[in-house]
Coordinates of C-alpha atoms in Angstrom, one line a residue:
M1 CA 6.0 14.8 5.1
L2 CA 4.1 14.7 8.4
N3 CA 2.8 11.3 9.5
K4 CA 2.3 9.2 12.6
S5 CA 6.0 8.3 12.9
N6 CA 7.2 11.9 13.1
Y7 CA 4.2 13.7 14.5
H8 CA 6.0 14.1 17.8
I9 CA 8.0 16.9 16.0
Y10 CA 4.7 18.7 15.4
K11 CA 3.7 18.4 19.0
D12 CA 7.2 19.6 20.2
V13 CA 6.9 22.8 18.2
V14 CA 3.3 23.4 19.4
N15 CA 4.3 22.8 23.1
Q16 CA 7.4 25.1 22.8
A17 CA 5.7 27.9 21.0
N18 CA 4.1 30.8 22.8
I19 CA 0.8 30.9 21.0
V20 CA 0.0 34.4 22.1
D21 CA 3.3 35.8 20.8
I22 CA 3.0 33.9 17.5
I23 CA -0.6 34.8 16.7
G24 CA 0.1 38.3 18.0
Q25 CA 2.5 38.8 15.2
F26 CA -0.3 38.4 12.7
I27 CA -3.3 40.1 14.4
K28 CA -3.7 42.5 17.4
L29 CA -4.6 40.7 20.6
K30 CA -6.0 42.1 23.8
K31 CA -5.9 40.4 27.2
M32 CA -9.3 39.5 28.6
G33 CA -9.1 37.6 31.9
S34 CA -6.9 34.6 31.4
N35 CA -7.4 34.6 27.6
Y36 CA -6.7 37.0 24.7
V37 CA -9.1 38.2 22.1
G38 CA -8.8 39.7 18.6
L39 CA -10.6 40.3 15.3
C40 CA -10.8 37.0 13.4
P41 CA -8.9 37.2 10.1
F42 CA -10.9 34.4 8.5
H43 CA -14.2 36.2 8.2
S44 CA -15.5 39.8 8.1
D45 CA -15.2 40.6 11.8
S46 CA -16.1 43.9 13.5
K47 CA -16.1 42.7 17.1
P48 CA -13.3 40.6 18.5
S49 CA -14.6 37.0 18.2
L50 CA -11.3 35.1 18.1
T51 CA -10.2 33.8 21.5
V52 CA -6.7 32.5 22.3
N53 CA -6.2 30.3 25.4
P54 CA -2.5 30.3 26.3
K55 CA -2.9 27.6 28.9
K56 CA -4.5 25.1 26.5
K57 CA -2.4 26.5 23.6
I58 CA -5.5 26.7 21.3
W59 CA -7.5 29.4 19.6
K60 CA -11.1 29.5 18.3
C61 CA -13.4 32.0 16.6
F62 CA -16.9 31.7 18.0
V63 CA -18.5 33.2 15.0
C64 CA -17.1 31.4 12.0
G65 CA -16.1 28.3 14.0
V66 CA -12.5 27.8 12.9
G67 CA -9.9 27.0 15.4
G68 CA -6.9 24.9 16.3
D69 CA -3.3 25.2 17.5
V70 CA -0.7 27.8 16.6
I71 CA 0.4 25.8 13.5
K72 CA -3.2 25.6 12.3
F73 CA -3.5 29.4 12.6
V74 CA -0.3 30.0 10.5
E75 CA -1.5 27.4 8.0
L76 CA -4.8 29.2 7.4
F77 CA -3.5 32.8 7.7
K78 CA -0.6 32.3 5.3
K79 CA -2.5 29.8 3.1
V80 CA 0.4 27.3 3.3
S81 CA 0.6 23.5 3.9
K82 CA 0.8 22.0 7.3
T83 CA 4.4 21.2 6.8
E84 CA 5.2 24.7 5.7
A85 CA 3.3 26.2 8.7
L86 CA 5.3 23.8 11.0
K87 CA 8.6 25.1 9.5
I88 CA 7.5 28.8 9.8
V89 CA 6.5 28.5 13.4
G90 CA 9.6 26.4 14.2
D91 CA 11.9 29.0 12.7
M92 CA 10.1 31.7 14.6
I93 CA 10.8 30.0 18.0
G94 CA 14.3 28.8 17.0
F95 CA 13.4 25.1 16.8
D96 CA 16.3 22.9 15.7
F97 CA 15.2 21.0 12.6
S98 CA 18.7 19.8 11.7
K99 CA 17.9 16.2 12.8
H100 CA 14.7 16.2 10.9
E101 CA 15.7 17.1 7.4
E102 CA 13.8 14.1 6.0
L103 CA 10.6 15.9 7.0
F104 CA 11.2 18.5 4.4
K105 CA 12.7 16.4 1.7
N106 CA 11.2 17.2 -1.7
S107 CA 9.2 20.0 -0.1
Q108 CA 9.5 23.7 -0.9
F109 CA 12.2 23.9 1.9
D110 CA 14.4 21.6 -0.1
H111 CA 16.1 24.2 -2.2
S112 CA 17.2 21.7 -4.8
V113 CA 13.6 21.3 -5.9
K114 CA 11.9 24.5 -4.8
Y115 CA 11.8 25.8 -8.4
L116 CA 9.6 22.8 -9.3
F117 CA 7.0 23.8 -6.8
D118 CA 7.2 27.4 -7.8
I119 CA 6.7 26.6 -11.5
N120 CA 3.7 24.3 -10.8
K121 CA 2.1 26.9 -8.5
I122 CA 2.4 29.6 -11.1
C123 CA 1.1 27.4 -13.9
C124 CA -1.9 26.4 -11.7
E125 CA -2.7 30.1 -11.3
L126 CA -2.3 30.8 -15.0
Y127 CA -4.4 27.8 -16.1
Q128 CA -7.2 28.9 -13.7
S129 CA -7.1 32.4 -15.1
F130 CA -7.2 31.2 -18.6
L131 CA -10.3 29.1 -17.9
F132 CA -12.3 32.1 -16.6
D133 CA -11.1 34.3 -19.5
K134 CA -14.0 35.2 -21.8
K135 CA -11.9 34.0 -24.7
N136 CA -12.3 30.5 -23.4
A137 CA -15.9 30.7 -22.4
S138 CA -16.6 27.4 -24.4
K139 CA -14.2 25.5 -22.1
L140 CA -15.9 26.8 -19.0
E141 CA -19.3 25.9 -20.5
Y142 CA -17.9 22.4 -21.2
L143 CA -17.3 21.9 -17.5
H144 CA -20.6 23.3 -16.6
N145 CA -22.3 20.8 -18.9
R146 CA -20.3 18.1 -17.1
G147 CA -22.1 19.2 -13.9
L148 CA -19.2 21.1 -12.4
D149 CA -20.3 24.5 -11.0
D150 CA -17.8 27.4 -10.4
E151 CA -17.5 26.5 -6.7
T152 CA -16.4 22.9 -7.5
I153 CA -14.0 24.2 -10.2
K154 CA -12.3 26.6 -7.8
K155 CA -12.2 24.0 -5.0
F156 CA -10.2 21.6 -7.2
K157 CA -8.4 24.5 -8.9
I158 CA -9.3 23.1 -12.4
G159 CA -8.0 25.2 -15.2
Y160 CA -7.4 25.4 -19.0
A161 CA -4.2 25.2 -21.0
P162 CA -4.8 27.3 -24.1
D163 CA -4.6 26.0 -27.7
T164 CA -1.2 27.7 -28.3
K165 CA 2.2 26.5 -29.1
D166 CA 4.4 28.3 -26.5
L167 CA 2.3 30.7 -24.5
I168 CA 3.3 29.2 -21.1
Y169 CA 6.9 29.0 -22.2
S170 CA 6.9 32.6 -23.2
I171 CA 5.3 33.8 -19.9
L172 CA 7.6 31.8 -17.6
T173 CA 10.8 32.7 -19.4
N174 CA 9.7 36.4 -19.9
K175 CA 10.5 35.8 -23.6
D176 CA 11.7 38.9 -25.4
N177 CA 11.1 40.8 -22.1
M178 CA 7.4 40.7 -22.7
F179 CA 6.8 41.9 -19.1
G180 CA 9.7 44.3 -19.1
T181 CA 13.0 44.3 -17.3
E182 CA 11.4 45.1 -13.9
Y183 CA 9.3 41.9 -13.9
D184 CA 9.5 39.8 -10.7
K185 CA 12.6 37.5 -11.1
N186 CA 11.0 34.9 -8.9
R187 CA 8.5 34.2 -11.7
I188 CA 11.1 33.8 -14.4
F189 CA 12.7 30.4 -15.1
N190 CA 15.1 29.0 -17.7
E191 CA 14.2 26.4 -20.3
Q192 CA 15.8 23.5 -18.5
Q193 CA 13.9 24.2 -15.3
L194 CA 10.6 24.2 -17.3
I195 CA 11.6 20.9 -18.9
D196 CA 12.4 19.4 -15.4
A197 CA 8.9 20.5 -14.2
G198 CA 7.3 18.9 -17.2
I199 CA 5.6 22.1 -18.3
I200 CA 7.4 22.3 -21.7
T201 CA 9.0 19.8 -24.0
V202 CA 11.3 20.2 -26.9
S203 CA 10.8 19.2 -30.6
E204 CA 13.4 17.2 -32.6
N205 CA 14.7 20.5 -34.0
G206 CA 15.2 21.9 -30.5
T207 CA 12.2 24.2 -30.4
P208 CA 10.5 24.4 -27.0
Y209 CA 6.7 24.1 -26.8
D210 CA 4.1 23.8 -24.1
F211 CA 3.4 20.3 -22.9
F212 CA -0.3 20.9 -22.3
S213 CA -2.3 22.5 -25.1
D214 CA -6.0 22.8 -25.5
R215 CA -6.7 20.7 -22.4
I216 CA -8.6 21.0 -19.2
T217 CA -6.1 20.9 -16.4
F218 CA -6.4 19.1 -13.1
P219 CA -3.6 20.1 -10.7
I220 CA -2.2 17.2 -8.6
F221 CA -1.3 18.1 -5.1
N222 CA 1.1 16.3 -2.7
N223 CA 0.2 15.6 0.9
D224 CA 1.4 19.1 1.9
V225 CA -1.1 20.7 -0.6
Q226 CA 1.6 21.7 -3.0
V227 CA 1.1 21.4 -6.8
V228 CA 3.5 18.8 -8.1
G229 CA 2.0 18.1 -11.5
F230 CA -1.0 18.2 -13.8
S231 CA -3.3 16.0 -15.7
G232 CA -4.7 17.5 -18.9
R233 CA -8.0 16.2 -20.4
T234 CA -8.7 16.7 -24.0
V235 CA -11.8 18.6 -25.1
K236 CA -11.7 17.4 -28.7
N237 CA -11.6 13.6 -28.1
A238 CA -7.9 13.6 -29.0
E239 CA -5.6 10.8 -27.8
P240 CA -4.6 10.3 -25.1
K241 CA -7.7 11.3 -23.3
Y242 CA -5.7 12.3 -20.2
L243 CA -2.1 13.5 -20.5
N244 CA -0.1 13.5 -17.3
S245 CA 3.0 15.4 -16.3
K246 CA 6.2 13.4 -16.6
E247 CA 7.6 12.2 -13.3
N248 CA 10.3 14.1 -11.6
K249 CA 11.8 14.6 -8.1
V250 CA 8.5 15.9 -6.6
F251 CA 6.0 14.1 -8.8
I252 CA 6.1 10.3 -8.5
K253 CA 2.6 9.0 -9.4
S254 CA 2.9 5.8 -7.4
N255 CA 3.5 7.9 -4.2
I256 CA 0.5 10.2 -4.6
L257 CA -3.3 9.8 -4.3
Y258 CA -5.4 12.5 -6.0
N259 CA -7.5 14.6 -3.5
F260 CA -5.7 13.1 -0.5
Y261 CA -5.3 16.5 1.2
N262 CA -9.1 17.0 1.2
A263 CA -9.8 13.4 2.2
I264 CA -7.7 13.5 5.4
N265 CA -9.4 16.8 6.4
A266 CA -12.9 15.2 5.9
K267 CA -12.8 13.9 9.5
S268 CA -14.1 10.5 8.4
D269 CA -13.0 7.0 9.4
K270 CA -13.8 5.7 5.9
L271 CA -12.0 6.3 2.7
I272 CA -13.4 5.8 -0.8
I273 CA -10.8 4.8 -3.5
V274 CA -11.6 5.5 -7.2
E275 CA -9.7 5.4 -10.4
G276 CA -10.0 8.8 -12.0
Y277 CA -10.1 12.5 -11.2
M278 CA -13.7 13.0 -12.3
D279 CA -14.9 10.1 -10.2
A280 CA -13.2 11.6 -7.1
I281 CA -14.8 15.0 -7.9
A282 CA -18.2 13.3 -8.4
F283 CA -18.1 11.8 -5.0
S284 CA -17.1 15.1 -3.6
R285 CA -20.0 16.8 -5.3
A286 CA -22.3 14.2 -3.8
G287 CA -21.1 15.1 -0.3
Y288 CA -18.2 12.6 0.1
D289 CA -14.9 14.4 0.5
D290 CA -13.3 11.3 2.0
V291 CA -12.3 10.1 -1.5
V292 CA -9.0 9.7 -3.3
A293 CA -8.1 8.6 -6.9
T294 CA -5.2 6.3 -8.0
M295 CA -5.1 8.4 -11.2
G296 CA -5.5 5.3 -13.5
T297 CA -2.8 3.2 -11.9
A298 CA -2.8 0.2 -9.7
M299 CA -2.3 0.8 -6.0
S300 CA 1.4 0.7 -5.1
G301 CA 3.2 -0.3 -2.0
E302 CA 3.8 3.5 -1.3
H303 CA 0.1 4.0 -1.6
I304 CA -0.5 1.4 1.0
K305 CA 2.1 2.9 3.3
L306 CA 0.4 6.3 2.9
L307 CA -3.0 4.8 3.9
Q308 CA -1.5 3.2 6.9
T309 CA -0.4 6.6 8.3
T310 CA -4.0 7.8 8.4
E311 CA -6.9 7.4 10.8
F312 CA -9.0 5.7 8.2
N313 CA -10.1 2.2 9.3
T314 CA -12.3 1.2 6.4
F315 CA -11.5 1.4 2.7
I316 CA -14.2 1.3 0.0
L317 CA -13.3 0.5 -3.6
A318 CA -15.2 2.1 -6.4
F319 CA -13.3 1.5 -9.6
D320 CA -14.9 1.7 -13.1
N321 CA -18.1 -0.3 -13.8
D322 CA -16.6 -2.5 -16.5
N323 CA -14.6 -5.7 -16.5
A324 CA -11.3 -3.8 -16.2
G325 CA -12.8 -2.0 -13.2
T326 CA -14.0 -5.2 -11.6
Q327 CA -10.5 -6.7 -12.0
A328 CA -9.0 -3.5 -10.4
N329 CA -11.4 -3.9 -7.5
I330 CA -10.2 -7.5 -7.1
A331 CA -6.5 -6.8 -7.4
N332 CA -6.4 -3.7 -5.2
G333 CA -8.7 -5.3 -2.6
L334 CA -6.2 -8.1 -2.3
K335 CA -3.4 -5.6 -1.7
L336 CA -5.4 -3.9 1.0
L337 CA -6.3 -7.2 2.7
E338 CA -2.7 -8.3 2.5
N339 CA -1.9 -5.4 4.7
N340 CA -4.7 -6.1 7.1
L341 CA -6.9 -3.1 6.0
S342 CA -10.7 -3.6 6.2
T343 CA -11.9 -3.5 2.7
F344 CA -15.4 -3.0 1.0
V345 CA -16.6 -2.5 -2.5
I346 CA -19.5 -0.3 -3.5
G347 CA -22.8 -1.8 -4.5
S348 CA -23.5 -2.7 -8.1
Y349 CA -25.3 -0.5 -10.6
D350 CA -26.5 -0.4 -14.1
K351 CA -23.8 -1.9 -16.4
S352 CA -24.7 0.7 -19.1
I353 CA -23.2 3.3 -16.8
K354 CA -19.5 3.3 -17.1
D355 CA -18.3 5.0 -13.9
I356 CA -19.2 7.1 -10.8
D357 CA -19.0 10.4 -12.7
E358 CA -21.6 9.1 -15.2
L359 CA -23.7 7.6 -12.3
L360 CA -23.9 11.1 -10.7
S361 CA -24.9 12.6 -14.1
K362 CA -27.7 10.1 -14.7
Q363 CA -28.9 9.2 -11.2
K364 CA -27.9 12.3 -9.3
V365 CA -26.8 12.3 -5.6
S366 CA -29.3 9.6 -4.8
G367 CA -27.5 7.1 -7.1
I368 CA -24.2 7.8 -5.5
K369 CA -25.7 7.5 -2.0
K370 CA -27.4 4.2 -2.9
V371 CA -24.2 2.4 -4.1
Y372 CA -22.3 3.8 -1.2
E373 CA -24.7 2.5 1.4
E374 CA -25.1 -0.9 -0.4
R375 CA -21.3 -1.5 -0.2
V376 CA -20.4 -5.1 0.6
D377 CA -17.3 -6.6 2.3
Y378 CA -14.6 -7.5 -0.1
I379 CA -14.9 -11.3 0.2
S380 CA -18.7 -11.2 -0.5
F381 CA -17.9 -9.1 -3.6
L382 CA -15.3 -11.6 -4.7
I383 CA -17.7 -14.5 -4.2
N384 CA -20.4 -12.8 -6.3
V385 CA -17.9 -12.0 -9.1
K386 CA -16.3 -15.4 -9.2
L387 CA -19.4 -17.6 -8.9
S388 CA -22.4 -15.7 -10.4
E389 CA -21.6 -16.5 -14.0
V390 CA -19.5 -19.7 -13.7
K391 CA -20.5 -22.4 -16.2
S392 CA -18.1 -25.3 -16.0
L393 CA -17.7 -27.5 -13.0
D394 CA -13.9 -27.3 -13.0
E395 CA -14.0 -23.5 -13.0
K396 CA -16.5 -23.5 -10.1
I397 CA -14.3 -25.8 -8.0
N398 CA -11.2 -23.8 -8.7
N399 CA -12.9 -20.5 -7.8
I400 CA -14.4 -21.9 -4.6
K401 CA -10.9 -23.1 -3.5
N402 CA -9.4 -19.8 -4.2
I403 CA -12.2 -18.0 -2.4
F404 CA -11.6 -20.3 0.6
R405 CA -8.0 -19.2 0.7
V406 CA -9.0 -15.5 0.7
M407 CA -11.6 -16.3 3.4
N408 CA -8.8 -17.7 5.5
E409 CA -7.7 -14.1 6.0
C410 CA -10.8 -13.3 8.1
D411 CA -11.1 -14.4 11.7
D412 CA -14.8 -13.4 12.1
V413 CA -16.8 -16.6 12.6
L414 CA -20.1 -14.9 11.7
L415 CA -18.6 -13.5 8.4
K416 CA -17.3 -17.0 7.6
T417 CA -20.8 -18.4 8.0
Q418 CA -22.2 -15.6 5.9
H419 CA -19.7 -16.2 3.1
L420 CA -20.3 -19.9 3.1
Q421 CA -24.0 -19.4 2.9
L422 CA -23.5 -17.0 0.0
I423 CA -21.4 -19.6 -1.8
S424 CA -24.0 -22.2 -1.1
D425 CA -26.8 -20.0 -2.5
L426 CA -24.8 -19.4 -5.7
T427 CA -23.6 -23.0 -6.3
N428 CA -26.4 -25.1 -4.8
V429 CA -23.8 -26.9 -2.7
N430 CA -24.8 -27.9 0.8
I431 CA -23.3 -25.4 3.3
N432 CA -22.2 -28.3 5.6
D433 CA -20.2 -29.8 2.8
L434 CA -18.7 -26.4 2.0
S435 CA -17.8 -25.9 5.7
E436 CA -16.1 -29.3 5.8
Q437 CA -14.1 -28.6 2.6
Y438 CA -13.2 -25.1 3.9
D439 CA -11.8 -26.5 7.1
S440 CA -9.8 -29.1 5.2
L441 CA -8.2 -26.5 2.9
R442 CA -7.6 -23.9 5.6
N443 CA -3.9 -24.6 5.8
T444 CA -3.5 -24.7 2.1
K445 CA -2.0 -21.3 1.1
Q446 CA -0.7 -21.9 -2.4
N447 CA -3.1 -20.1 -4.7
E448 CA -3.6 -22.0 -7.9
M449 CA -5.2 -19.1 -9.8
G450 CA -2.4 -16.7 -9.1
Y451 CA -3.9 -14.8 -6.2
I452 CA -1.6 -14.1 -3.4
K453 CA -3.0 -15.4 -0.1
P454 CA -2.8 -12.6 2.4
A455 CA -1.2 -13.5 5.7
P456 CA -3.6 -14.5 8.4
V457 CA -4.8 -11.7 10.6
W458 CA -3.8 -12.5 14.2
K459 CA -5.9 -10.4 16.6
K460 CA -3.6 -11.3 19.4
S461 CA -0.4 -10.0 21.0
T462 CA 3.0 -10.7 19.4
T463 CA 3.8 -12.9 22.3
V464 CA 0.8 -15.1 21.7
I465 CA 1.6 -15.2 18.0
K466 CA 5.1 -16.5 18.8
Q467 CA 3.8 -19.1 21.2
K468 CA 1.3 -20.4 18.8
I469 CA 3.8 -20.7 15.9
N470 CA 6.5 -22.1 18.1
E471 CA 4.2 -24.9 19.2
E472 CA 3.5 -25.8 15.6
V473 CA 7.2 -25.7 14.8
H474 CA 8.0 -27.9 17.7
N475 CA 5.5 -30.5 16.5
Y476 CA 7.0 -30.4 13.0
E477 CA 10.6 -30.8 14.4
R478 CA 9.6 -33.7 16.6
K479 CA 8.2 -35.5 13.6
L480 CA 11.4 -34.6 11.6
H481 CA 13.7 -36.0 14.2
N482 CA 11.9 -39.4 14.1
M483 CA 11.9 -39.4 10.3
F484 CA 15.6 -38.6 10.1
K485 CA 16.3 -41.6 12.3
D486 CA 14.3 -43.8 9.9
L487 CA 16.1 -42.3 6.8
I488 CA 19.6 -42.8 8.2
T489 CA 18.7 -46.3 9.3
I490 CA 17.5 -47.1 5.8
A491 CA 20.4 -45.4 4.1
K492 CA 23.0 -47.7 5.8
N493 CA 21.7 -50.7 3.9
N494 CA 20.0 -48.9 1.0
P495 CA 22.6 -46.5 -0.5
S496 CA 20.2 -45.3 -3.2
A497 CA 18.3 -43.5 -0.4
I498 CA 21.3 -41.1 -0.1
D499 CA 21.1 -40.1 -3.8
L500 CA 17.3 -39.6 -3.6
F501 CA 17.7 -37.4 -0.5
S502 CA 20.6 -35.3 -1.7
N503 CA 18.7 -34.6 -5.0
K504 CA 15.5 -33.5 -3.3
I505 CA 16.4 -31.6 -0.2
N506 CA 18.6 -28.6 0.4
L507 CA 20.3 -29.2 3.8
S508 CA 20.8 -25.4 4.3
L509 CA 17.1 -25.2 4.9
L510 CA 17.5 -27.0 8.3
N511 CA 18.0 -25.0 11.4
S512 CA 20.4 -25.6 14.3
N513 CA 18.1 -28.1 15.9
F514 CA 19.1 -30.5 13.0
L515 CA 22.8 -30.0 13.2
I516 CA 23.5 -33.7 14.1
E517 CA 21.2 -35.1 11.4
T518 CA 22.7 -32.7 8.8
K519 CA 26.2 -33.9 9.6
I520 CA 25.3 -37.5 9.5
I521 CA 23.5 -37.1 6.1
K522 CA 26.6 -35.3 4.8
A523 CA 28.8 -38.2 6.0
L524 CA 26.4 -40.7 4.4
I525 CA 26.8 -38.8 1.1
L526 CA 30.6 -39.1 1.4
W527 CA 30.3 -42.8 2.4
K528 CA 28.1 -43.4 -0.7
A529 CA 30.7 -41.8 -2.9
R530 CA 33.3 -44.3 -1.5
K531 CA 31.7 -47.6 -2.0
N532 CA 34.6 -49.5 -0.6
L533 CA 34.2 -48.1 2.9
T534 CA 32.8 -50.4 5.6
N535 CA 30.6 -49.4 8.5
D536 CA 33.6 -49.1 10.7
D537 CA 35.1 -46.8 8.1
L538 CA 31.9 -44.7 8.2
E539 CA 32.1 -44.3 11.9
L540 CA 35.7 -43.3 11.7
L541 CA 34.9 -40.8 8.9
I542 CA 32.2 -39.2 11.0
K543 CA 34.4 -39.1 14.1
T544 CA 37.3 -37.6 12.1
S545 CA 35.1 -35.0 10.3
Y546 CA 32.7 -34.0 13.1
G547 CA 34.3 -34.9 16.4
N548 CA 34.2 -37.6 19.1
D549 CA 30.7 -36.6 20.3
M550 CA 29.3 -37.9 17.0
T551 CA 30.1 -41.5 18.0
L552 CA 27.2 -41.5 20.5
Y553 CA 24.8 -40.6 17.7
I554 CA 26.3 -43.3 15.4
N555 CA 25.7 -45.9 18.0
E556 CA 22.1 -44.7 18.5
Y557 CA 21.3 -44.8 14.9
F558 CA 23.2 -47.9 13.7
S559 CA 23.6 -50.3 16.7
K560 CA 20.4 -52.3 16.1
I561 CA 20.2 -52.3 12.3
P562 CA 20.0 -55.7 10.8
N563 CA 22.4 -56.3 7.9
N564 CA 21.0 -56.4 4.4
S565 CA 17.6 -55.0 5.4
E566 CA 16.4 -54.1 1.9
I567 CA 13.5 -51.6 1.5
S568 CA 11.8 -50.6 -1.7
E569 CA 12.7 -47.4 -3.4
K570 CA 9.0 -46.3 -3.3
K571 CA 9.1 -46.5 0.5
I572 CA 12.3 -44.6 0.7
T573 CA 10.9 -41.9 -1.7
E574 CA 7.8 -41.6 0.4
L575 CA 9.8 -41.1 3.6
I576 CA 12.1 -38.5 1.9
N577 CA 9.1 -36.6 0.5
N578 CA 7.5 -36.5 4.0
I579 CA 10.8 -35.1 5.4
C580 CA 10.9 -32.5 2.7
L581 CA 7.3 -31.4 3.3
N582 CA 7.9 -31.2 7.0
I583 CA 11.0 -29.1 6.5
Y584 CA 9.2 -26.7 4.2
D585 CA 6.3 -26.4 6.7
T586 CA 8.7 -25.7 9.5
K587 CA 10.4 -23.0 7.5
I588 CA 7.1 -21.5 6.3
Q589 CA 5.9 -21.2 9.9
L590 CA 9.2 -19.6 11.1
I591 CA 9.0 -17.1 8.3
Q592 CA 5.3 -16.4 9.2
E593 CA 6.4 -15.6 12.8
E594 CA 8.8 -13.0 11.4
I595 CA 6.0 -11.5 9.2
E596 CA 3.5 -11.4 12.1
V597 CA 6.0 -9.7 14.4
E598 CA 6.9 -7.2 11.6
L599 CA 3.1 -6.5 11.0
K600 CA 2.7 -5.7 14.7
S601 CA 5.7 -3.3 14.6
K602 CA 5.0 0.4 14.7
N603 CA 7.6 1.0 12.0
Q604 CA 6.7 -1.7 9.5
D605 CA 9.3 -2.5 6.9
Q606 CA 7.2 -3.3 3.8
N607 CA 10.2 -4.4 1.8
K608 CA 11.1 -6.9 4.5
I609 CA 7.6 -8.2 4.6
K610 CA 7.5 -8.5 0.8
E611 CA 10.9 -10.4 0.8
L612 CA 9.6 -12.8 3.5
R613 CA 6.4 -13.5 1.6
N614 CA 8.4 -14.2 -1.5
K615 CA 10.5 -16.7 0.5
Q616 CA 7.3 -18.3 1.7
A617 CA 5.9 -18.5 -1.9
E618 CA 9.1 -20.2 -3.1
L619 CA 8.8 -22.9 -0.3
R620 CA 5.1 -23.4 -1.1
E621 CA 6.0 -23.9 -4.7
K622 CA 8.5 -26.6 -3.8
K623 CA 5.9 -28.2 -1.6
R624 CA 3.4 -28.2 -4.5
Q625 CA 6.0 -29.8 -6.8
I626 CA 6.5 -32.6 -4.3
T627 CA 2.8 -33.3 -3.8
T628 CA 2.1 -33.3 -7.6
R629 CA 4.8 -35.7 -8.5

């Protein structure tokens, strides 16, 4: 698949291709000055209106307005995907794709899966033809009654799978030579191939039958505009309402967004994200082609990666208008924020209307336009949801705290003030008190309600990020060094401190800056285990175990300790807890540095970021356990 990381291959092919030679193989060109002209193949042209500029490597028709580079011409002329057109042009000029095989993985150029694309493409054509067959006029009327005209139906290639047992199976296997022995062999497949594609299934007695029957079909395209699967909607209120193709090598639902291919060609900087097919089509009918659907699933990590490869800079959520849809807006919005994507939610509308499709049906285009223009930023949406109908004081306090933690993701001072004012209006709490409480909780990242606090958005260079975090880490470490001295001093005359410490802290968490303290603590643990050892024995033990240089540190820590200086266990525990908390804070900050650097990287490793966040979450949980003891 083409994306930002491999787009240089596309540019290389364009730059190496002779645009006149390539286009000249499809239409007749005539030299005119420094350019070439020809009849445009994309409209009914009688006078040459298509101009090719070899110097700029572009072409344009000055009548119908289409134009682009050489790959765009092949894409439109041969009606193939951008990736297919790239391969065609590349092969024509002898471009070496051997080092870029990943670009065509699971595409029609991957011969191990090509038959899956062929089967789906043929089925899409068959379903469309069945829909416009007079025998199925009632199904077409059903779509018309839903507000879909023929232009929309053809744009989304909507079709109909007939109410038969094995019609598709018979056609695609040429059962009983129904089309004769001269039938195109490229349109004939075996039973296993059809099962792989999810077009047929097999009964318990081994009889094959069509997977989709008496259902309106919505073809699902990948990012290269190839059909990879279908969703079939019942027309008889049967269950399930929507039946999706089973996943296979080319159809993985969590990797695909419905209508993505139209959305990226909409030339918009905003992307609307909805739940279902009909909602995406409704937005398109209202004039918003910059819309995709998650097809009823939660947004996945692969979806996020896909969005990050686009030019969209604003994402607008419009899931269903019920409680489940609200929770989907909350959950998916957090995922977008977690990946530093600017997120909004459409404006509210009548609760009796269940979704965008129904909104268009009842309030026409004006209703869609209204909720789109009344969109609010995600945090304002979250505030309204979590505080509008809160009754108990405890719930209100918990919700405010969690909203604060999500607010911490935003660096915009004006938005912070706006959000605090909204909270104040909904709760009747003084905005100054809220601001003070927000500042006090700003560094608290453990989310008590189960929300994952997104990483702070640093709008600074990676160097500044490192400098800021290193300063914080240095402060933590300075405090830790002093506390270790206190602990070791106490432990000499209060052996119980060693047990408390060894039970509460994992020494492997410490970095190399604490090598000396780590060794002394380990020696103290050994010393405690051998109660008959004297202080001189301890010094000898450390010297023997860790080297002569340790003697200096022993003298520093123990030379001025009065004998029998007893300290209460409460004081010892308090000191150990502080050490633990500071160690955890240090590690969390160091991990945060790794995350911020990775987020700034051009080739983000989402698995690595997820793993680092999990480590942070574990450390925060340990901190919480200490503070709640």
